[in-house]
């Protein structure tokens, strides 16, 4: 793991687009299929909210496996141009399910995701219960009341000064959780890390490179606002870029592949050629 300068945040996005541009349809289809499957899983009555978080790390791991394959072919094509014609199967999206090595860590990652969400809901529910003690809150259980009326009733209690400490605490916990899980899946699937090690390394990587992630977030925000199409379509088109940029950032921080200009890529191509020549 290494520390990178702030400008890398922009480079991650540029490199992500360069990487997926020749195979944009494949990456777009893979990412959309992942989200469609998660949506369908979440709609299963009673157990959907449990199944979807457990499936998510496995499907995300499959996307990273596909991106690693795209990278391998892209590197190989620098010394063997015909390598760029190699097909990549959508079946790789489900390859992590068949691999026993990361299975335990990914399952626990899904359980941790469920536990974290439940913990936040429990904290909010406890706060609301305490605030409403001694207050007539029959509207919340009144079958004739609609959701808008219930929300209007709750807003004053959720926005009072006491609630701000709650929201700040939830925000801090959510940021810490996001830092710990940001690179967790690629660390487990691509580097074989345990869940604890993945959490620790991901948290440290994001913390050490906060300036690069700040630039990264600002650039994505600007892209999201400037794409001249409808909100939903812009999100769909940007999703492959976002997922790939996370993969590129992972490569860069763990020094698995240089990210930058043509000189870096040419140097990597020469190293790859030398290794191939040595093996042959």
PDB file of C-alpha atoms in Angstrom, residues 32-223:
ATOM      1  CA  UNK A  32     -26.145  -3.497 -14.876  1.00  0.00           C
ATOM      2  CA  UNK A  33     -26.666  -7.259 -14.562  1.00  0.00           C
ATOM      3  CA  UNK A  34     -25.182  -7.136 -11.063  1.00  0.00           C
ATOM      4  CA  UNK A  35     -27.581  -4.385  -9.957  1.00  0.00           C
ATOM      5  CA  UNK A  36     -30.573  -6.040 -11.629  1.00  0.00           C
ATOM      6  CA  UNK A  37     -29.834  -9.307  -9.814  1.00  0.00           C
ATOM      7  CA  UNK A  38     -29.472  -7.474  -6.504  1.00  0.00           C
ATOM      8  CA  UNK A  39     -32.740  -5.628  -7.112  1.00  0.00           C
ATOM      9  CA  UNK A  40     -34.565  -8.869  -7.899  1.00  0.00           C
ATOM     10  CA  UNK A  41     -33.072 -10.522  -4.804  1.00  0.00           C
ATOM     11  CA  UNK A  42     -34.145  -7.604  -2.613  1.00  0.00           C
ATOM     12  CA  UNK A  43     -37.747  -7.999  -3.822  1.00  0.00           C
ATOM     13  CA  UNK A  44     -38.052 -11.563  -2.499  1.00  0.00           C
ATOM     14  CA  UNK A  45     -40.663 -11.457   0.277  1.00  0.00           C
ATOM     15  CA  UNK A  46     -39.448 -11.763   3.871  1.00  0.00           C
ATOM     16  CA  UNK A  47     -35.814 -12.629   3.078  1.00  0.00           C
ATOM     17  CA  UNK A  48     -34.931 -10.175   0.294  1.00  0.00           C
ATOM     18  CA  UNK A  49     -33.260  -7.701   2.648  1.00  0.00           C
ATOM     19  CA  UNK A  50     -30.994 -10.491   3.881  1.00  0.00           C
ATOM     20  CA  UNK A  51     -30.189 -12.193   0.589  1.00  0.00           C
ATOM     21  CA  UNK A  52     -29.245  -9.023  -1.337  1.00  0.00           C
ATOM     22  CA  UNK A  53     -26.485  -7.844   1.069  1.00  0.00           C
ATOM     23  CA  UNK A  54     -25.015 -11.354   1.133  1.00  0.00           C
ATOM     24  CA  UNK A  55     -25.045 -11.660  -2.666  1.00  0.00           C
ATOM     25  CA  UNK A  56     -23.596  -8.165  -3.212  1.00  0.00           C
ATOM     26  CA  UNK A  57     -19.944  -8.927  -2.260  1.00  0.00           C
ATOM     27  CA  UNK A  58     -19.911 -12.057  -4.445  1.00  0.00           C
ATOM     28  CA  UNK A  59     -21.289 -10.253  -7.510  1.00  0.00           C
ATOM     29  CA  UNK A  60     -19.026  -7.256  -6.947  1.00  0.00           C
ATOM     30  CA  UNK A  61     -16.103  -9.664  -6.705  1.00  0.00           C
ATOM     31  CA  UNK A  62     -17.111 -11.102 -10.078  1.00  0.00           C
ATOM     32  CA  UNK A  63     -17.054  -7.618 -11.595  1.00  0.00           C
ATOM     33  CA  UNK A  64     -13.524  -7.088 -10.267  1.00  0.00           C
ATOM     34  CA  UNK A  65     -12.466 -10.445 -11.721  1.00  0.00           C
ATOM     35  CA  UNK A  66     -13.755  -9.283 -15.119  1.00  0.00           C
ATOM     36  CA  UNK A  67     -11.924  -5.965 -14.787  1.00  0.00           C
ATOM     37  CA  UNK A  68      -8.720  -7.784 -13.886  1.00  0.00           C
ATOM     38  CA  UNK A  69      -9.166  -9.912 -17.007  1.00  0.00           C
ATOM     39  CA  UNK A  70      -9.691  -6.748 -19.078  1.00  0.00           C
ATOM     40  CA  UNK A  71      -6.462  -5.362 -17.607  1.00  0.00           C
ATOM     41  CA  UNK A  72      -4.529  -8.557 -18.344  1.00  0.00           C
ATOM     42  CA  UNK A  73      -5.660  -8.553 -21.977  1.00  0.00           C
ATOM     43  CA  UNK A  74      -4.907  -4.835 -22.294  1.00  0.00           C
ATOM     44  CA  UNK A  75      -1.373  -5.383 -20.978  1.00  0.00           C
ATOM     45  CA  UNK A  76      -0.816  -8.425 -23.176  1.00  0.00           C
ATOM     46  CA  UNK A  77      -1.999  -6.578 -26.286  1.00  0.00           C
ATOM     47  CA  UNK A  78       0.927  -4.143 -25.985  1.00  0.00           C
ATOM     48  CA  UNK A  79       3.299  -6.885 -27.071  1.00  0.00           C
ATOM     49  CA  UNK A  80       0.781  -9.105 -28.893  1.00  0.00           C
ATOM     50  CA  UNK A  81      -1.815  -6.913 -30.682  1.00  0.00           C
ATOM     51  CA  UNK A  82      -4.052  -9.886 -31.465  1.00  0.00           C
ATOM     52  CA  UNK A  83      -4.516 -10.487 -27.732  1.00  0.00           C
ATOM     53  CA  UNK A  84      -7.002  -7.610 -27.708  1.00  0.00           C
ATOM     54  CA  UNK A  85      -9.426  -9.811 -29.649  1.00  0.00           C
ATOM     55  CA  UNK A  86      -9.696 -12.348 -26.826  1.00  0.00           C
ATOM     56  CA  UNK A  87     -13.326 -12.714 -25.646  1.00  0.00           C
ATOM     57  CA  UNK A  88     -14.382 -12.236 -22.034  1.00  0.00           C
ATOM     58  CA  UNK A  89     -17.365 -14.234 -20.843  1.00  0.00           C
ATOM     59  CA  UNK A  90     -20.164 -12.879 -18.656  1.00  0.00           C
ATOM     60  CA  UNK A  91     -19.774 -16.132 -16.700  1.00  0.00           C
ATOM     61  CA  UNK A  92     -16.868 -14.536 -14.846  1.00  0.00           C
ATOM     62  CA  UNK A  93     -19.433 -12.461 -12.953  1.00  0.00           C
ATOM     63  CA  UNK A  94     -20.380 -15.650 -11.084  1.00  0.00           C
ATOM     64  CA  UNK A  95     -16.856 -17.067 -10.808  1.00  0.00           C
ATOM     65  CA  UNK A  96     -16.414 -16.003  -7.179  1.00  0.00           C
ATOM     66  CA  UNK A  97     -19.296 -18.274  -6.129  1.00  0.00           C
ATOM     67  CA  UNK A  98     -17.221 -21.237  -7.331  1.00  0.00           C
ATOM     68  CA  UNK A  99     -14.005 -20.160  -5.597  1.00  0.00           C
ATOM     69  CA  UNK A 100     -13.815 -21.487  -2.011  1.00  0.00           C
ATOM     70  CA  UNK A 101     -10.900 -19.227  -1.036  1.00  0.00           C
ATOM     71  CA  UNK A 102     -12.789 -15.898  -0.569  1.00  0.00           C
ATOM     72  CA  UNK A 103     -16.158 -17.442   0.259  1.00  0.00           C
ATOM     73  CA  UNK A 104     -15.978 -17.201   4.055  1.00  0.00           C
ATOM     74  CA  UNK A 105     -14.678 -13.623   4.069  1.00  0.00           C
ATOM     75  CA  UNK A 106     -17.319 -12.464   1.578  1.00  0.00           C
ATOM     76  CA  UNK A 107     -20.108 -14.134   3.556  1.00  0.00           C
ATOM     77  CA  UNK A 108     -18.962 -12.368   6.709  1.00  0.00           C
ATOM     78  CA  UNK A 109     -18.755  -9.097   4.792  1.00  0.00           C
ATOM     79  CA  UNK A 110     -22.417  -9.529   3.871  1.00  0.00           C
ATOM     80  CA  UNK A 111     -23.334 -10.260   7.487  1.00  0.00           C
ATOM     81  CA  UNK A 112     -21.394  -7.223   8.695  1.00  0.00           C
ATOM     82  CA  UNK A 113     -23.279  -5.072   6.175  1.00  0.00           C
ATOM     83  CA  UNK A 114     -26.608  -6.351   7.514  1.00  0.00           C
ATOM     84  CA  UNK A 115     -25.509  -5.877  11.129  1.00  0.00           C
ATOM     85  CA  UNK A 116     -24.336  -2.314  10.499  1.00  0.00           C
ATOM     86  CA  UNK A 117     -27.642  -1.346   8.855  1.00  0.00           C
ATOM     87  CA  UNK A 118     -29.639  -2.932  11.669  1.00  0.00           C
ATOM     88  CA  UNK A 119     -27.492  -1.169  14.270  1.00  0.00           C
ATOM     89  CA  UNK A 120     -28.199   2.226  12.704  1.00  0.00           C
ATOM     90  CA  UNK A 121     -31.928   1.485  12.534  1.00  0.00           C
ATOM     91  CA  UNK A 122     -31.902   0.350  16.160  1.00  0.00           C
ATOM     92  CA  UNK A 123     -30.167   3.551  17.283  1.00  0.00           C
ATOM     93  CA  UNK A 124     -32.678   5.747  15.418  1.00  0.00           C
ATOM     94  CA  UNK A 125     -35.630   3.689  16.654  1.00  0.00           C
ATOM     95  CA  UNK A 126     -34.403   3.927  20.256  1.00  0.00           C
ATOM     96  CA  UNK A 127     -33.959   7.696  19.946  1.00  0.00           C
ATOM     97  CA  UNK A 128     -37.461   8.152  18.508  1.00  0.00           C
ATOM     98  CA  UNK A 129     -38.981   5.919  21.200  1.00  0.00           C
ATOM     99  CA  UNK A 130     -37.349   7.977  23.948  1.00  0.00           C
ATOM    100  CA  UNK A 131     -38.369  11.300  22.374  1.00  0.00           C
ATOM    101  CA  UNK A 132     -41.984  10.182  21.961  1.00  0.00           C
ATOM    102  CA  UNK A 133     -42.373   8.871  25.494  1.00  0.00           C
ATOM    103  CA  UNK A 134     -45.217  10.771  27.146  1.00  0.00           C
ATOM    104  CA  UNK A 135     -46.349  12.188  23.793  1.00  0.00           C
ATOM    105  CA  UNK A 136     -49.478  11.141  21.931  1.00  0.00           C
ATOM    106  CA  UNK A 137     -48.074   9.352  18.889  1.00  0.00           C
ATOM    107  CA  UNK A 138     -51.145   7.390  17.877  1.00  0.00           C
ATOM    108  CA  UNK A 139     -50.815   8.841  14.369  1.00  0.00           C
ATOM    109  CA  UNK A 140     -47.868   6.514  13.729  1.00  0.00           C
ATOM    110  CA  UNK A 141     -50.077   3.470  14.181  1.00  0.00           C
ATOM    111  CA  UNK A 142     -53.285   4.967  12.818  1.00  0.00           C
ATOM    112  CA  UNK A 143     -54.195   2.960   9.660  1.00  0.00           C
ATOM    113  CA  UNK A 144     -55.962   5.989   8.190  1.00  0.00           C
ATOM    114  CA  UNK A 145     -52.790   8.112   8.296  1.00  0.00           C
ATOM    115  CA  UNK A 146     -50.529   8.130   5.240  1.00  0.00           C
ATOM    116  CA  UNK A 147     -46.714   8.167   5.145  1.00  0.00           C
ATOM    117  CA  UNK A 148     -46.547  11.910   4.497  1.00  0.00           C
ATOM    118  CA  UNK A 149     -48.530  12.637   7.653  1.00  0.00           C
ATOM    119  CA  UNK A 150     -46.326  10.338   9.712  1.00  0.00           C
ATOM    120  CA  UNK A 151     -43.185  12.022   8.384  1.00  0.00           C
ATOM    121  CA  UNK A 152     -44.563  15.482   9.173  1.00  0.00           C
ATOM    122  CA  UNK A 153     -45.261  14.292  12.715  1.00  0.00           C
ATOM    123  CA  UNK A 154     -41.726  12.921  13.182  1.00  0.00           C
ATOM    124  CA  UNK A 155     -39.706  15.747  11.578  1.00  0.00           C
ATOM    125  CA  UNK A 156     -39.823  18.127  14.579  1.00  0.00           C
ATOM    126  CA  UNK A 157     -38.435  15.368  16.823  1.00  0.00           C
ATOM    127  CA  UNK A 158     -35.779  14.318  14.331  1.00  0.00           C
ATOM    128  CA  UNK A 159     -34.609  17.890  13.738  1.00  0.00           C
ATOM    129  CA  UNK A 160     -34.466  19.225  17.283  1.00  0.00           C
ATOM    130  CA  UNK A 161     -31.055  20.075  18.873  1.00  0.00           C
ATOM    131  CA  UNK A 162     -30.818  16.696  20.637  1.00  0.00           C
ATOM    132  CA  UNK A 163     -31.122  14.915  17.293  1.00  0.00           C
ATOM    133  CA  UNK A 164     -28.097  16.643  15.779  1.00  0.00           C
ATOM    134  CA  UNK A 165     -25.740  14.702  18.039  1.00  0.00           C
ATOM    135  CA  UNK A 166     -27.418  11.518  16.801  1.00  0.00           C
ATOM    136  CA  UNK A 167     -27.023  12.440  13.125  1.00  0.00           C
ATOM    137  CA  UNK A 168     -23.398  13.497  13.598  1.00  0.00           C
ATOM    138  CA  UNK A 169     -22.661  10.180  15.295  1.00  0.00           C
ATOM    139  CA  UNK A 170     -24.375   8.255  12.496  1.00  0.00           C
ATOM    140  CA  UNK A 171     -22.437  10.269   9.913  1.00  0.00           C
ATOM    141  CA  UNK A 172     -19.092   9.518  11.595  1.00  0.00           C
ATOM    142  CA  UNK A 173     -19.946   5.820  11.890  1.00  0.00           C
ATOM    143  CA  UNK A 174     -21.062   5.687   8.233  1.00  0.00           C
ATOM    144  CA  UNK A 175     -17.888   7.378   7.002  1.00  0.00           C
ATOM    145  CA  UNK A 176     -15.707   4.996   9.036  1.00  0.00           C
ATOM    146  CA  UNK A 177     -17.669   1.999   7.746  1.00  0.00           C
ATOM    147  CA  UNK A 178     -17.401   3.238   4.144  1.00  0.00           C
ATOM    148  CA  UNK A 179     -13.632   3.680   4.520  1.00  0.00           C
ATOM    149  CA  UNK A 180     -13.270   0.149   5.889  1.00  0.00           C
ATOM    150  CA  UNK A 181     -15.364  -1.445   3.137  1.00  0.00           C
ATOM    151  CA  UNK A 182     -14.335   0.674   0.129  1.00  0.00           C
ATOM    152  CA  UNK A 183     -11.595  -1.733  -1.015  1.00  0.00           C
ATOM    153  CA  UNK A 184     -12.708  -4.750   1.011  1.00  0.00           C
ATOM    154  CA  UNK A 185     -14.049  -6.800  -1.920  1.00  0.00           C
ATOM    155  CA  UNK A 186     -11.035  -6.407  -4.275  1.00  0.00           C
ATOM    156  CA  UNK A 187      -8.663  -7.050  -1.356  1.00  0.00           C
ATOM    157  CA  UNK A 188     -10.465 -10.302  -0.532  1.00  0.00           C
ATOM    158  CA  UNK A 189     -11.040 -11.496  -4.114  1.00  0.00           C
ATOM    159  CA  UNK A 190      -7.904 -10.255  -5.896  1.00  0.00           C
ATOM    160  CA  UNK A 191      -5.349 -10.414  -3.091  1.00  0.00           C
ATOM    161  CA  UNK A 192      -6.725 -13.163  -0.876  1.00  0.00           C
ATOM    162  CA  UNK A 193      -6.923 -11.051   2.299  1.00  0.00           C
ATOM    163  CA  UNK A 194      -8.980 -12.004   5.330  1.00  0.00           C
ATOM    164  CA  UNK A 195     -11.962  -9.838   6.215  1.00  0.00           C
ATOM    165  CA  UNK A 196     -10.184  -8.219   9.177  1.00  0.00           C
ATOM    166  CA  UNK A 197      -7.098  -7.474   7.098  1.00  0.00           C
ATOM    167  CA  UNK A 198      -9.250  -6.130   4.259  1.00  0.00           C
ATOM    168  CA  UNK A 199     -11.082  -3.769   6.617  1.00  0.00           C
ATOM    169  CA  UNK A 200      -7.836  -2.557   8.163  1.00  0.00           C
ATOM    170  CA  UNK A 201      -6.036  -2.013   4.859  1.00  0.00           C
ATOM    171  CA  UNK A 202      -9.015  -0.331   3.193  1.00  0.00           C
ATOM    172  CA  UNK A 203      -9.518   2.068   6.111  1.00  0.00           C
ATOM    173  CA  UNK A 204      -5.823   2.914   6.159  1.00  0.00           C
ATOM    174  CA  UNK A 205      -5.640   3.368   2.376  1.00  0.00           C
ATOM    175  CA  UNK A 206      -8.552   5.794   2.247  1.00  0.00           C
ATOM    176  CA  UNK A 207      -7.302   7.696   5.291  1.00  0.00           C
ATOM    177  CA  UNK A 208      -3.754   8.049   3.977  1.00  0.00           C
ATOM    178  CA  UNK A 209      -4.973   9.173   0.555  1.00  0.00           C
ATOM    179  CA  UNK A 210      -7.830  11.428   1.646  1.00  0.00           C
ATOM    180  CA  UNK A 211      -6.730  14.261  -0.685  1.00  0.00           C
ATOM    181  CA  UNK A 212      -6.845  11.987  -3.751  1.00  0.00           C
ATOM    182  CA  UNK A 213     -10.286  10.727  -2.737  1.00  0.00           C
ATOM    183  CA  UNK A 214     -11.496  14.287  -2.254  1.00  0.00           C
ATOM    184  CA  UNK A 215     -10.458  15.157  -5.819  1.00  0.00           C
ATOM    185  CA  UNK A 216     -11.944  11.870  -7.026  1.00  0.00           C
ATOM    186  CA  UNK A 217     -15.316  12.602  -5.395  1.00  0.00           C
ATOM    187  CA  UNK A 218     -15.399  16.169  -6.712  1.00  0.00           C
ATOM    188  CA  UNK A 219     -14.663  15.053 -10.284  1.00  0.00           C
ATOM    189  CA  UNK A 220     -17.395  12.388 -10.153  1.00  0.00           C
ATOM    190  CA  UNK A 221     -19.822  14.957  -8.750  1.00  0.00           C
ATOM    191  CA  UNK A 222     -19.054  17.355 -11.609  1.00  0.00           C
ATOM    192  CA  UNK A 223     -19.401  14.558 -14.178  1.00  0.00           C
TER     193      UNK A 223
END
